[in-house]
Amino acid sequence: TKFETGHVALKKEPYFLQEIIGSSLKILENTLTGFSVSVEVPKELPMVNIDAILIEQVFQNLIENAVGFSHSSHEIAISVEAVEKFIAVSICDRGLGLPEGQEKTIFDKFYTLSQGDRPKGAGLGLAICQAIILGHGGSISARNRDEGGACFTFALPIYEEKDE
């Protein structure tokens, strides 16, 4: 709600996303027990101007969703690449995927998916991710993978000195 009303002051600083990915994985170490996590980041990746705490929250939400909708024997793949003036991050799983045609709806507040006996969440995690990413001037989307599972991709603008 604060993002929607413009009442959030982002504390942006230049960061390498590798740092945020590493700290997020460390925080989620116990949650990721039994999962294989692969991370692909180019060596020469530009910085992004971000509120690190909020972007770390996006990583944590998306990784926790991947865990929640996958089996522990499945891999969670995180990949990062520079695309034009943005850094694109994909977090992909091998779970059940998304209901066909609801790739945008899942970002609505209070939208929930259930999977078997796993508890439903409040339906705010992806809406919060979307608000944070949009607040940074980026974009976020979701799609089903051809080989099964879901892939969430968000893009953040590359840092330029004039951003300060």
Coordinates of N, CA, C and O in Angstrom, one line a residue, residues 97-113 123-131 134 139-144 150-153:
G97 N 4.5 -25.4 -12.1 CA 4.3 -24.3 -13.0 C 3.1 -23.5 -12.6 O 2.5 -23.7 -11.5
L98 N 2.7 -22.6 -13.5 CA 1.6 -21.6 -13.2 C 0.4 -22.0 -14.0 O 0.5 -22.6 -15.1
P99 N -0.8 -21.8 -13.4 CA -2.0 -22.0 -14.2 C -2.0 -21.2 -15.5 O -1.7 -20.1 -15.5
E100 N -2.3 -21.9 -16.6 CA -2.3 -21.3 -17.9 C -3.2 -20.0 -17.9 O -4.3 -20.0 -17.4
G101 N -2.6 -18.9 -18.4 CA -3.4 -17.7 -18.5 C -3.3 -16.8 -17.3 O -3.9 -15.7 -17.3
Q102 N -2.7 -17.3 -16.2 CA -2.7 -16.5 -15.0 C -1.3 -16.0 -14.7 O -1.0 -15.6 -13.5
E103 N -0.4 -15.9 -15.7 CA 0.9 -15.4 -15.5 C 1.0 -14.0 -14.9 O 2.0 -13.6 -14.3
K104 N 0.0 -13.2 -15.2 CA 0.0 -11.8 -14.7 C -0.9 -11.7 -13.4 O -0.5 -10.9 -12.5
T105 N -1.9 -12.5 -13.3 CA -2.8 -12.4 -12.2 C -2.1 -12.8 -10.9 O -2.5 -12.3 -9.8
I106 N -1.1 -13.6 -11.0 CA -0.4 -14.1 -9.7 C 0.3 -12.9 -9.0 O 0.6 -13.1 -7.8
F107 N 0.4 -11.8 -9.6 CA 1.0 -10.6 -9.0 C 0.0 -9.7 -8.3 O 0.3 -8.7 -7.7
D108 N -1.3 -10.1 -8.4 CA -2.4 -9.3 -7.8 C -2.4 -9.6 -6.3 O -2.1 -10.7 -5.9
K109 N -2.7 -8.6 -5.5 CA -2.8 -8.8 -4.1 C -3.8 -9.8 -3.7 O -4.9 -9.9 -4.3
F110 N -3.5 -10.7 -2.8 CA -4.3 -11.7 -2.2 C -4.6 -12.9 -3.2 O -5.4 -13.8 -2.9
Y111 N -3.9 -12.9 -4.3 CA -4.0 -14.1 -5.2 C -3.2 -15.2 -4.6 O -2.0 -15.0 -4.3
T112 N -3.8 -16.4 -4.5 CA -3.0 -17.5 -4.0 C -3.2 -18.7 -4.9 O -4.2 -18.9 -5.6
L113 N -2.1 -19.6 -4.8 CA -2.2 -20.9 -5.5 C -2.0 -21.9 -4.4 O -1.2 -21.7 -3.5
G123 N -1.1 -14.4 -0.1 CA -1.2 -13.8 -1.5 C -0.6 -12.4 -1.6 O -1.1 -11.6 -2.4
L124 N 0.4 -12.1 -0.8 CA 1.0 -10.8 -0.8 C 2.4 -10.9 -1.3 O 2.9 -9.8 -1.8
G125 N 3.1 -12.0 -1.2 CA 4.5 -12.1 -1.6 C 4.8 -11.6 -3.0 O 5.7 -10.7 -3.2
L126 N 4.1 -12.0 -4.0 CA 4.4 -11.6 -5.4 C 4.0 -10.2 -5.6 O 4.6 -9.5 -6.4
A127 N 2.9 -9.8 -5.0 CA 2.4 -8.4 -5.1 C 3.5 -7.4 -4.5 O 3.8 -6.4 -5.1
I128 N 4.1 -7.8 -3.4 CA 5.1 -7.0 -2.8 C 6.4 -7.0 -3.7 O 7.0 -5.9 -3.9
C129 N 6.7 -8.1 -4.3 CA 7.9 -8.2 -5.2 C 7.6 -7.2 -6.4 O 8.5 -6.4 -6.7
Q130 N 6.4 -7.3 -6.9 CA 6.1 -6.4 -8.0 C 6.2 -4.9 -7.6 O 6.8 -4.1 -8.4
A131 N 5.7 -4.6 -6.5 CA 5.7 -3.2 -6.0 C 7.1 -2.7 -5.8 O 7.5 -1.6 -6.2
L134 N 8.8 -2.4 -9.4 CA 8.3 -1.3 -10.1 C 8.8 0.0 -9.5 O 9.1 1.0 -10.2
S139 N 10.9 -4.1 -14.0 CA 9.7 -4.8 -14.4 C 9.9 -6.3 -13.9 O 11.0 -6.7 -13.6
I140 N 8.7 -7.0 -13.8 CA 8.7 -8.3 -13.3 C 7.7 -9.1 -14.1 O 6.6 -8.6 -14.4
S141 N 8.0 -10.4 -14.4 CA 7.0 -11.2 -15.1 C 7.2 -12.7 -14.7 O 8.2 -13.0 -14.0
A142 N 6.3 -13.5 -15.1 CA 6.4 -14.9 -14.8 C 5.9 -15.7 -16.0 O 5.1 -15.2 -16.8
R143 N 6.5 -16.9 -16.2 CA 6.1 -17.7 -17.3 C 6.3 -19.2 -16.9 O 7.1 -19.5 -16.0
N144 N 5.7 -20.1 -17.7 CA 6.0 -21.5 -17.5 C 7.2 -21.9 -18.3 O 7.4 -21.4 -19.4
A150 N 8.2 -23.1 -13.2 CA 7.9 -21.7 -13.5 C 9.2 -20.9 -13.4 O 10.2 -21.3 -12.8
C151 N 9.2 -19.8 -14.1 CA 10.3 -18.9 -14.1 C 9.9 -17.5 -13.9 O 9.0 -17.0 -14.6
F152 N 10.4 -16.9 -12.9 CA 10.1 -15.5 -12.6 C 11.3 -14.6 -13.0 O 12.5 -15.0 -12.6
T153 N 11.1 -13.6 -13.7 CA 12.2 -12.7 -14.2 C 11.9 -11.3 -13.8 O 10.8 -10.8 -14.0

